[in-house]
Coordinates of C-alpha atoms in Angstrom, one line a residue:
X29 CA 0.0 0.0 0.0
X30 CA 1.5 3.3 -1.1
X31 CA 2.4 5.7 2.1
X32 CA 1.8 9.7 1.6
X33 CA 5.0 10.9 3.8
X34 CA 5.6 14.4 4.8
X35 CA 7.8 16.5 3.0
X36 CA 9.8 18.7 5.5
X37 CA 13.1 20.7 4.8
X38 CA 13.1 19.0 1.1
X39 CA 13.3 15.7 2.5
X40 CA 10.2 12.8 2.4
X41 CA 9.6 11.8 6.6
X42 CA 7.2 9.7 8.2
X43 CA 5.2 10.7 11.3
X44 CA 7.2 11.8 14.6
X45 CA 5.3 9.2 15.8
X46 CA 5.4 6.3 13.3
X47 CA 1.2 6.6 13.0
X48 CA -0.5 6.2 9.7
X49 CA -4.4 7.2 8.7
X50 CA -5.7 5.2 5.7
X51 CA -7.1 7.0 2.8
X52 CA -9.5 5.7 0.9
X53 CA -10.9 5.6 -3.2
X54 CA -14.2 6.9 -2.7
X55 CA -15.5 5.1 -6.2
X56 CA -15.2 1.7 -4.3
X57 CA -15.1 3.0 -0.5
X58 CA -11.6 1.0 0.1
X59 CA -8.6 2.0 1.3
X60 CA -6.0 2.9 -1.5
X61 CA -3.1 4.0 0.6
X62 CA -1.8 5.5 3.8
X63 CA -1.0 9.0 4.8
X64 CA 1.2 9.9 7.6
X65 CA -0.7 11.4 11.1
X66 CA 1.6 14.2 11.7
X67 CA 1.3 15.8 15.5
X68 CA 3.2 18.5 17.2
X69 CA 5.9 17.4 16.8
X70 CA 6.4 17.0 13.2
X71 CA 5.1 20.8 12.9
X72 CA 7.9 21.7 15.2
X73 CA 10.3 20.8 12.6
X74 CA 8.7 22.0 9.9
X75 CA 8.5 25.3 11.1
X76 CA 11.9 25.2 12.6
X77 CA 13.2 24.3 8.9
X78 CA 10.8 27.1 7.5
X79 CA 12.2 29.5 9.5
X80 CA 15.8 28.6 8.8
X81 CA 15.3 29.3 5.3
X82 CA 13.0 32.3 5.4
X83 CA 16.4 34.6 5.3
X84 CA 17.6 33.3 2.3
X85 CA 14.7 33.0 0.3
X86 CA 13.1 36.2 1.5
X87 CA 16.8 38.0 0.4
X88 CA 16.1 36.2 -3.1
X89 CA 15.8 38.9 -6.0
X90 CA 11.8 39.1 -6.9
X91 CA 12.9 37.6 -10.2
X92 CA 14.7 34.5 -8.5
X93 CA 11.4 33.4 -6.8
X94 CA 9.5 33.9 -9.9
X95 CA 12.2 31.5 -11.5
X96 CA 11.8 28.9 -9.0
X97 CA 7.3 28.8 -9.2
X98 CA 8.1 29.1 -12.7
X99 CA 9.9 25.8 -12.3
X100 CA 7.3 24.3 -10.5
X101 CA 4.9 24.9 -12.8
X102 CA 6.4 23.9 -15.6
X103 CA 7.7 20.3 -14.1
X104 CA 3.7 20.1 -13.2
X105 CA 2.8 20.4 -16.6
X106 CA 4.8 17.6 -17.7
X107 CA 3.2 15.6 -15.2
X108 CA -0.2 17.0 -15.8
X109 CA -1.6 13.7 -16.4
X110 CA -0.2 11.4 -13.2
X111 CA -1.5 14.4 -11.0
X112 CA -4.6 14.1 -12.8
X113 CA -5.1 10.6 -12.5
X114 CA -4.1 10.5 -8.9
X115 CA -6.6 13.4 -7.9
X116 CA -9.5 11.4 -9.8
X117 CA -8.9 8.6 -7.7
X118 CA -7.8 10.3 -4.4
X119 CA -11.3 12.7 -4.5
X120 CA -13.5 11.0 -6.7
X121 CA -13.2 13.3 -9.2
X122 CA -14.1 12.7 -12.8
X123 CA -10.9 12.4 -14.6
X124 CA -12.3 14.5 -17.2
X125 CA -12.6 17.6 -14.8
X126 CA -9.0 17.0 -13.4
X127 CA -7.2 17.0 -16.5
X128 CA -9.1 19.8 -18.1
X129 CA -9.9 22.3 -15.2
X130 CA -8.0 21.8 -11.9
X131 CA -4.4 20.8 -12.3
X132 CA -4.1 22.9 -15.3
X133 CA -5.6 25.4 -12.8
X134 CA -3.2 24.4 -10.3
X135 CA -0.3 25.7 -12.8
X136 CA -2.0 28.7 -13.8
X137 CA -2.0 29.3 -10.2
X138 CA 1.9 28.5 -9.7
X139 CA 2.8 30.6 -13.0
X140 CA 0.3 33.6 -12.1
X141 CA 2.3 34.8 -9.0
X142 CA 5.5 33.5 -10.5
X143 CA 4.4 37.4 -12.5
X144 CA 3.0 38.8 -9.3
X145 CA 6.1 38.1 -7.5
X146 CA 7.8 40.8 -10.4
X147 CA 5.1 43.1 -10.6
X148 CA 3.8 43.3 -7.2
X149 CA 4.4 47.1 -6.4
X150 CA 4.5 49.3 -3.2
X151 CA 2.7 52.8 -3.0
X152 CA 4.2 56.3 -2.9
X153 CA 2.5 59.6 -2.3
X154 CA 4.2 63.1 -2.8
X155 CA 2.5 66.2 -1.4
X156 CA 2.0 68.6 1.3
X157 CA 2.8 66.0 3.9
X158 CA 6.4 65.2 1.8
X159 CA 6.9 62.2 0.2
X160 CA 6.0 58.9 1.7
X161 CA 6.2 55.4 0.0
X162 CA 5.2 51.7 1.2
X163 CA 7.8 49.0 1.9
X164 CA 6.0 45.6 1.7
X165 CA 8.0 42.9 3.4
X166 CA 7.6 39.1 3.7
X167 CA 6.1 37.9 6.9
X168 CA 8.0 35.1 7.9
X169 CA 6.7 31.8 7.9
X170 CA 2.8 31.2 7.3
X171 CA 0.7 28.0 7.4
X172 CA -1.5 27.4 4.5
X173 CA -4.7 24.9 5.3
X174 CA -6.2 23.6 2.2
X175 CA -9.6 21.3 1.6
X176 CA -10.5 18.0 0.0
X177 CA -12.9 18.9 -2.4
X178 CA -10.5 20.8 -4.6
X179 CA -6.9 19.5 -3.5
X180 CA -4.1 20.7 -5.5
X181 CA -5.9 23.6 -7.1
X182 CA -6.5 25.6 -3.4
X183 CA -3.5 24.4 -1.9
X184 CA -1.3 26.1 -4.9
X185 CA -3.6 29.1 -4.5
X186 CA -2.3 29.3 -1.2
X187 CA 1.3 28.3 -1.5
X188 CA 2.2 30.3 -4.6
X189 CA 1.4 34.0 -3.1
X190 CA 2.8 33.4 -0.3
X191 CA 6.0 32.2 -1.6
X192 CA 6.5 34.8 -4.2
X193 CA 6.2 37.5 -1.8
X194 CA 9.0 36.3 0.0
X195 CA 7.3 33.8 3.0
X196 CA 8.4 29.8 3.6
X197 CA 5.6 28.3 4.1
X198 CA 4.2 25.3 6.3
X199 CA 1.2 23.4 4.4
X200 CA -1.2 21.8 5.6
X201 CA -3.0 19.4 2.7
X202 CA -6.7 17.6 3.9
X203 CA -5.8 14.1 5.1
X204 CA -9.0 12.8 3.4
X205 CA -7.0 13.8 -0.3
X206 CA -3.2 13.9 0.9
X207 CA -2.2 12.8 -3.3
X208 CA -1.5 15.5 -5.2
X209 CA 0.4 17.6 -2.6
X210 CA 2.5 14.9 -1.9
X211 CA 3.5 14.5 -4.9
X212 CA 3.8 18.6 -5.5
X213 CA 6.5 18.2 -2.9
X214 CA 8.1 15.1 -4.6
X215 CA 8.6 17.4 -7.1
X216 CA 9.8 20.5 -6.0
X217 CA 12.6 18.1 -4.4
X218 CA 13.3 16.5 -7.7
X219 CA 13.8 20.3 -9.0
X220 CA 15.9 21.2 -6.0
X221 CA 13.4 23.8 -5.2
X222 CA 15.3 25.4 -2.1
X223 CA 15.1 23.3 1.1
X224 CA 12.5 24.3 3.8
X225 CA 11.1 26.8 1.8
X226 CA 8.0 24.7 1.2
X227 CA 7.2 22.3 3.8
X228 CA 4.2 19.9 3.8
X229 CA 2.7 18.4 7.0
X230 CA 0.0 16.1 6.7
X231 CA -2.5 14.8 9.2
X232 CA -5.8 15.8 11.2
X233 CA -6.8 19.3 12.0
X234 CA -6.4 18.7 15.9
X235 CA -3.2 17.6 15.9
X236 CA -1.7 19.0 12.9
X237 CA -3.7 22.1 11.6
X238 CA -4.2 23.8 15.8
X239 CA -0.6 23.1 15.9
X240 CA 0.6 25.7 13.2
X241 CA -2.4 28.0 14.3
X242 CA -1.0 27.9 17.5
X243 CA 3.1 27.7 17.0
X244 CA 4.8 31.5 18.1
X245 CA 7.1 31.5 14.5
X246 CA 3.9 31.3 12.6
X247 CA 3.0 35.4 11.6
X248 CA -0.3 34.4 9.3
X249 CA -3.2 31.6 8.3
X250 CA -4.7 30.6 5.3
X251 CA -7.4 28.3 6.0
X252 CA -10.5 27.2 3.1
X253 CA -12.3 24.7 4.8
X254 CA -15.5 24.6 7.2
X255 CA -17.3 27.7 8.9
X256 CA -16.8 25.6 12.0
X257 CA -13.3 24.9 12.2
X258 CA -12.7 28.4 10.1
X259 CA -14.2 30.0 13.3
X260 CA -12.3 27.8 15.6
X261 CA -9.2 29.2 14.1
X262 CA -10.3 32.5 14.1
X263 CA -11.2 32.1 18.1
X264 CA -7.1 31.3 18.4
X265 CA -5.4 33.5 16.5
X266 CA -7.2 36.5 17.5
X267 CA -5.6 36.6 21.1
X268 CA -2.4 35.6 19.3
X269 CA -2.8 39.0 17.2
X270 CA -2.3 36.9 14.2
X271 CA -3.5 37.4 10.4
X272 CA -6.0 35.3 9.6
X273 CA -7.8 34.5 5.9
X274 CA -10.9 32.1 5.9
X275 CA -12.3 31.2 2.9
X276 CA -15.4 29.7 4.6
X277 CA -18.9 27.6 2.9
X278 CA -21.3 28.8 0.7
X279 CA -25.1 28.6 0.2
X280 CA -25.3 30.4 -2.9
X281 CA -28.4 32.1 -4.8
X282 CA -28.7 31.6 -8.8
X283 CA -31.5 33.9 -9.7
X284 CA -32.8 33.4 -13.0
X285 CA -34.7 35.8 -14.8
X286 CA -37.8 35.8 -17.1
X287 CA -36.3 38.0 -19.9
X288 CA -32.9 35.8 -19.4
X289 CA -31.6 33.5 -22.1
X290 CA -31.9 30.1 -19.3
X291 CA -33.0 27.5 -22.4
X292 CA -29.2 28.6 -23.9
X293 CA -27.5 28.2 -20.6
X294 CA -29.2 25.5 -19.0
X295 CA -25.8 23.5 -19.2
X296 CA -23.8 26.0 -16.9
X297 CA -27.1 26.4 -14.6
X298 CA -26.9 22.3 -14.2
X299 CA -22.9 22.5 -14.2
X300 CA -23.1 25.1 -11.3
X301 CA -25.7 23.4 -8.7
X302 CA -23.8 19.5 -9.7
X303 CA -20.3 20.1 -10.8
X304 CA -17.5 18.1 -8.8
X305 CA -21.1 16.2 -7.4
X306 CA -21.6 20.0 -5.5
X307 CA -18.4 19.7 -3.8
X308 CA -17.1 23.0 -4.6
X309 CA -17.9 26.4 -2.3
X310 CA -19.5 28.6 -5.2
X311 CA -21.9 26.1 -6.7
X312 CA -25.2 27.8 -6.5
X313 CA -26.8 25.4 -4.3
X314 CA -30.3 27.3 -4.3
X315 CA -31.9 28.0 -8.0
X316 CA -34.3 30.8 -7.3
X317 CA -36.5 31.1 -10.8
X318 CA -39.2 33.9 -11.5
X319 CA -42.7 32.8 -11.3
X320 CA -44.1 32.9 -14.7
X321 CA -41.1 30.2 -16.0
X322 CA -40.8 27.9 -13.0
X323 CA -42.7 25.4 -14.0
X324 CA -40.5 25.4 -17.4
X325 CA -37.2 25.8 -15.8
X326 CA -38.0 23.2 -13.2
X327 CA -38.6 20.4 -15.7
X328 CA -35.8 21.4 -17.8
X329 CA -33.4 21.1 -15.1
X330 CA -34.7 18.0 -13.6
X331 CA -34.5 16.2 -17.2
X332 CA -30.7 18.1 -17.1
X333 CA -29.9 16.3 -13.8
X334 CA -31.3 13.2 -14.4
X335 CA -29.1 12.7 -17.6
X336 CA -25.9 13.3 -16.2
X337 CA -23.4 10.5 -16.4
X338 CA -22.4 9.2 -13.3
X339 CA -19.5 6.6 -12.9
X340 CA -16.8 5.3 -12.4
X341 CA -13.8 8.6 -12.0
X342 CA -11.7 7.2 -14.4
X343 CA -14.2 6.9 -17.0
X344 CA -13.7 9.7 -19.6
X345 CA -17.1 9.8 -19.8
X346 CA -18.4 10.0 -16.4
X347 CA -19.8 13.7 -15.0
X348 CA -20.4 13.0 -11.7
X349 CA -18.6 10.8 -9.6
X350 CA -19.0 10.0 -6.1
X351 CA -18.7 11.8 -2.5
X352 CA -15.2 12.2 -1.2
X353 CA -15.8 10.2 2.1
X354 CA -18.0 7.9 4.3
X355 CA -18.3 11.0 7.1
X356 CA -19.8 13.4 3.9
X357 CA -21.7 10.6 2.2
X358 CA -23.7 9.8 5.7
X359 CA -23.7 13.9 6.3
X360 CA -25.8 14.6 3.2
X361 CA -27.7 11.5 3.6
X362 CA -29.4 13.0 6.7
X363 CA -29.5 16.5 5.2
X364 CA -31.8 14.5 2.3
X365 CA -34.0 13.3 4.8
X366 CA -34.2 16.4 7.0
X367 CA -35.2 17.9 3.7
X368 CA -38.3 15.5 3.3
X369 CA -38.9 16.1 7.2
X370 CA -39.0 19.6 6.5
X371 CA -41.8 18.8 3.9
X372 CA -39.5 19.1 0.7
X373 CA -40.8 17.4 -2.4
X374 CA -38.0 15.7 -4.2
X375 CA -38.1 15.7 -7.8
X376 CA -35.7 14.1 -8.5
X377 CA -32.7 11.8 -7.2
X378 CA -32.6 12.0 -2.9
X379 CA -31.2 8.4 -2.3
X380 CA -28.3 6.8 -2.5
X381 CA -26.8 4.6 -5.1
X382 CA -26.6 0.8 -5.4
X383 CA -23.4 0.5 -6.0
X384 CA -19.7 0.6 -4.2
X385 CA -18.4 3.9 -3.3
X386 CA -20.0 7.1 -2.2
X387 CA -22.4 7.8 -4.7
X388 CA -25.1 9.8 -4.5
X389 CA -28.1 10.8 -6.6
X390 CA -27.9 14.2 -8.2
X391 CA -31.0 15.6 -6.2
X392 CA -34.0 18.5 -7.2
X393 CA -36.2 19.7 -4.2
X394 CA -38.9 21.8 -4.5
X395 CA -41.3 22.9 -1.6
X396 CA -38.9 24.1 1.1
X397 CA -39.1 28.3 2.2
X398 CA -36.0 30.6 2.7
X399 CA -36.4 29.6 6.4
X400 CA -36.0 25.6 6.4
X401 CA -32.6 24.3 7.1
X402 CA -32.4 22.9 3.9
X403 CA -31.7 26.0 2.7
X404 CA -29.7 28.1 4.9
X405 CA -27.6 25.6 5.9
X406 CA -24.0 23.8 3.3
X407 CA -25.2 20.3 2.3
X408 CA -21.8 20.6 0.2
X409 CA -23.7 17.2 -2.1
X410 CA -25.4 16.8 -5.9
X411 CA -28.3 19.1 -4.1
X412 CA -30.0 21.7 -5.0
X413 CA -33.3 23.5 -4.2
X414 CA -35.8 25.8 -5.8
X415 CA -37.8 28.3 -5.1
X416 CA -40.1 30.7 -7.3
X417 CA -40.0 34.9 -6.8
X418 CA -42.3 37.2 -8.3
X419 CA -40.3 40.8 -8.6
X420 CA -37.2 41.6 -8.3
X421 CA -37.5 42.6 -4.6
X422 CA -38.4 39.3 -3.7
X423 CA -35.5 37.4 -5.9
X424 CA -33.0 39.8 -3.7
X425 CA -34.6 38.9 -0.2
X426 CA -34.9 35.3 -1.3
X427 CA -31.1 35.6 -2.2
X428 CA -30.2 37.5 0.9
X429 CA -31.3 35.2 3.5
X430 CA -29.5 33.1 5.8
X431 CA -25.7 33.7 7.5
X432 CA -23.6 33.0 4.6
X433 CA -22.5 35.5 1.8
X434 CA -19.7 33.9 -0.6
X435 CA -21.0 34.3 -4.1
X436 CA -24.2 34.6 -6.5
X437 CA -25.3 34.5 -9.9
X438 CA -27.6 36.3 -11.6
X439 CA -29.2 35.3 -15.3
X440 CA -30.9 38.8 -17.2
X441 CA -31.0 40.7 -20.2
X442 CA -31.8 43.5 -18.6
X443 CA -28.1 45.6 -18.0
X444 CA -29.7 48.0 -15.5
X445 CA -30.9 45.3 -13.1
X446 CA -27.9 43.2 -13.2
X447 CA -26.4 46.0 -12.0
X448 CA -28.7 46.7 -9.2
X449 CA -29.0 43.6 -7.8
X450 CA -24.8 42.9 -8.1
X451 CA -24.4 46.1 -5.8
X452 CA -27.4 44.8 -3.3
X453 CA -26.9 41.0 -3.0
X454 CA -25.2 40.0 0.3
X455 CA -22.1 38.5 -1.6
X456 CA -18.2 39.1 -1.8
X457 CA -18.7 37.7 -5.6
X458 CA -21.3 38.2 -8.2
X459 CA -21.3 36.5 -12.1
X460 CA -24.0 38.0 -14.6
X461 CA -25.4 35.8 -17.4
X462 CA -22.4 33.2 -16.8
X463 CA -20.6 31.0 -13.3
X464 CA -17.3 30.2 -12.2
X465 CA -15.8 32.9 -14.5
X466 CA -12.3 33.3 -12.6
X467 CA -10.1 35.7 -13.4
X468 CA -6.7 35.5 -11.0
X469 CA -6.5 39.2 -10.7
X470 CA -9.7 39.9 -8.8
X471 CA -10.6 39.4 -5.5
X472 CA -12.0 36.1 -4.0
X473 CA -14.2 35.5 -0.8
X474 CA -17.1 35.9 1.0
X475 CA -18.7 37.8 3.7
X476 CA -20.5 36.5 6.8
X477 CA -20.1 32.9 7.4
X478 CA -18.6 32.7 4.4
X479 CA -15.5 34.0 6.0
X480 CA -12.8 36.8 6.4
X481 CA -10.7 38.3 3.6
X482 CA -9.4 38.1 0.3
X483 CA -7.7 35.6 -1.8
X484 CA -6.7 36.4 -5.3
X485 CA -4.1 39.0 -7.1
X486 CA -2.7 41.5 -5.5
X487 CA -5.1 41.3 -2.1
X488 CA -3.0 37.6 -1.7
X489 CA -0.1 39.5 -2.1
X490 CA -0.6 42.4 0.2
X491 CA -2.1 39.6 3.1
X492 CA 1.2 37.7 2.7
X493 CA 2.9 40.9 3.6
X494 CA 3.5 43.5 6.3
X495 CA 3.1 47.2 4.8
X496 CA 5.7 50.1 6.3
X497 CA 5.1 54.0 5.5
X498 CA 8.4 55.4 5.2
X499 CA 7.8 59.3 5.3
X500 CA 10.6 62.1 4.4
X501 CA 10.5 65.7 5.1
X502 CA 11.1 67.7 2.0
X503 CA 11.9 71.1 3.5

């Protein structure tokens, strides 16, 4: 059985403690391999060989850091295909949406702030208060905590800012998907990427991920994951007067229009409620549809999701594979049938499969208010729920309620009300007449329970740094 080591000071090591967790191929429900259960222990050295390189690599020219992500990405690309077919199996991904989305993201991400770490600039302001300009300088080391349902692609998101404005980093992978950033840091060794520079820690939040949150040589935190551990780590750090980004869940609002061109976009409307079998944090989990086409865009959608190919991951043409884990299978099980307590018709799916593995049913509800459970609350599954408006007043309340605030879609014609609505809705991130439209420049996160800060461009940049004013009189 392959073993998923740490990699720490550019050098593979198993546990402090010799202890393994098994991780499991969620398309037959068996364990695959092994990862090692850091502790305390192991964090203490990857932080101690973090910090020993920080002065070196932080003294690097900006252009000698962009080389070295630069080199990264480029050795990914060659692999692109053995990361992609060891994400499909590790997340139950269809290999499809690996090889053409997220490990091709993954070295967009690497190559994007290879540029940023050349371009990033510092202010200056000259006037009646002399001339003052910013110094922006690396923190130190930071810990990076990345998610399963989107492995290599977030935990390059985090890595790459941080390390091209001048930090070493301690990362934290998901021990439910521990693959792919293993192997990242197989690679950066085989590169000679700069020892301790980029360390890699795996294991379980307790023991591994409160253990950087907690360690005195670690200046910031960049967490995705759960509102409930996201707000667990932001109950630490605070007293600890440490920086802190959450990229938290998402119950997001797709708010489809009468005058909108839906019949022409139905694809992306199914693709954003069931891609990654609704395992990413922006898929717009409740479809909220004016009145005089529900009916319409109701039936359309259920024939939509009933067709979708589900299979095996490895099968090129599978579109929706199975849950990542036992613990999130049985999680949205019991969110199905809370929905039916709460007096939810299903339309369509709501079980799960016959079959081994985690699969389940790409689900249509109907029937539930903006009150229920059901729909404030992350099911995170192949879920979503509907509910009809009748005026534009109504679609915003509608899209407004509950705690969370990450993104939202809107589907119009009309220019004037996309705009509107885009400057009312409760969201850090709004896409007009299209979804999942990234651009790495712009900002990305939420608001609410959705969580604190940006990701993205230059706002990953300026959180991976400290800002100094330097002011001088002028006479």
């Amino acid at each position: 059985m392959h073993r998923f080591r740490h990699w720490i000071d550019g050098q593979a090591r198993d546990a402090a403690g010799s202890r393994w967790l098994d991780v499991h191929d969620p398309a037959n429900a068996q364990a695959y391999a092994q990862v090692a259960a850091g502790d305390a222990a192991d964090v203490e050295l990857a932080v101690a060989a973090a910090q020993a390189a920080f002065p070196a690599w932080s003294a690097l020219p900006h252009s000698e850091r962009a080389r070295w992500l630069e080199a990264l990405a480029s050795a990914l690309e060659t692999r692109l295909e053995d990361f992609a077919q060891a994400e499909s199996r590790d997340a139950g991904k269809p290999i499809r949406l690996a090889r053409e989305a997220e490990i091709p993201r993954a070295v967009s991400n690497l190559r994007f702030f290879a540029h940023a770490a050349t371009q990033f600039a510092s202010e200056s302001h000259h006037g009646q208060a002399g001339l003052n300009y910013t110094l922006r300088a690396p923190l130190g080391v930071v810990a990076t905590i990345s998610p399963w349902n989107l492995p290599l692609y977030l935990f390059t998101w985090k890595i790459a800012p941080a390390l091209a404005a001048g930090n070493t980093v301690v990362a934290k992978p998901s021990e439910v998907t521990p693959a792919t950033a293993s192997m990242l840091g197989e690679l950066a060794a085989e590169i000679g990427f700069p020892h301790g520079v980029l360390n890699i820690v795996h294991g379980l939040g307790p023991e591994v991920g409160e253990s950087l949150v907690r360690h005195p040589a670690v200046r910031a935190i960049s967490f995705t994951g759960s509102t409930a551990v996201g707000q667990r780590i932001a109950g630490i750090a605070a007293p600890l007067l440490r920086k802190v980004s959450l990229e938290l869940g998402g119950k997001n609002p797709t708010l489809v229009f009468a005058d909108s061109d839906w019949r022409a976009h139905l694809d992306t409307l199914v693709r954003s409620a069931f891609q990654n079998s609704g395992q990413i944090c922006l898929c717009g989990s409740r479809l909220l549809i004016e009145r005089s086409i529900y009916d319409e865009v109701r039936d359309a959608l259920v024939e939509r999701a009933q067709a979708l190919k589900i299979g095996e991951p490895a099968d090129e043409s599978t579109t929706l594979g199975p849950l990542v884990s036992q613990a999130h299978y049985d999680k949205v099980l019991a969110a199905l049938e809370r929905a039916r307590g709460e007096g939810g018709r299903v339309l369509c799916g709501g079980h799960a499969l016959d079959r081994p593995g985690w699969y389940v049913a790409p689900t249509v509800i109907e029937g539930l208010g903006p009150d229920c459970a059901s729909n404030r609350e992350e099911i995170f599954g192949p879920v979503v729920t509907l509910q009809a408006f009748d005026d534009d007043a109504q679609a915003l309340a509608l899209a407004n309620a509950g705690d969370y605030g990450l993104s939202a879609s809107v589907w119009t014609r009309d220019l004037a009300r996309a705009h509107r609505l885009a400057a009312q809705l409760r969201v850090g991130m709004v896409w007009v007449n299209t979804w999942l439209q990234r651009d790495l420049r712009t900002p990305f996160g939420g608001v609410g329970a959705s969580g604190l800060g940006r990701e993205g461009g230059a706002e990953a940049m300026r959180f991976f740094t400290d800002a100094k004013n330097v002011g001088l009189h002028l006479g």
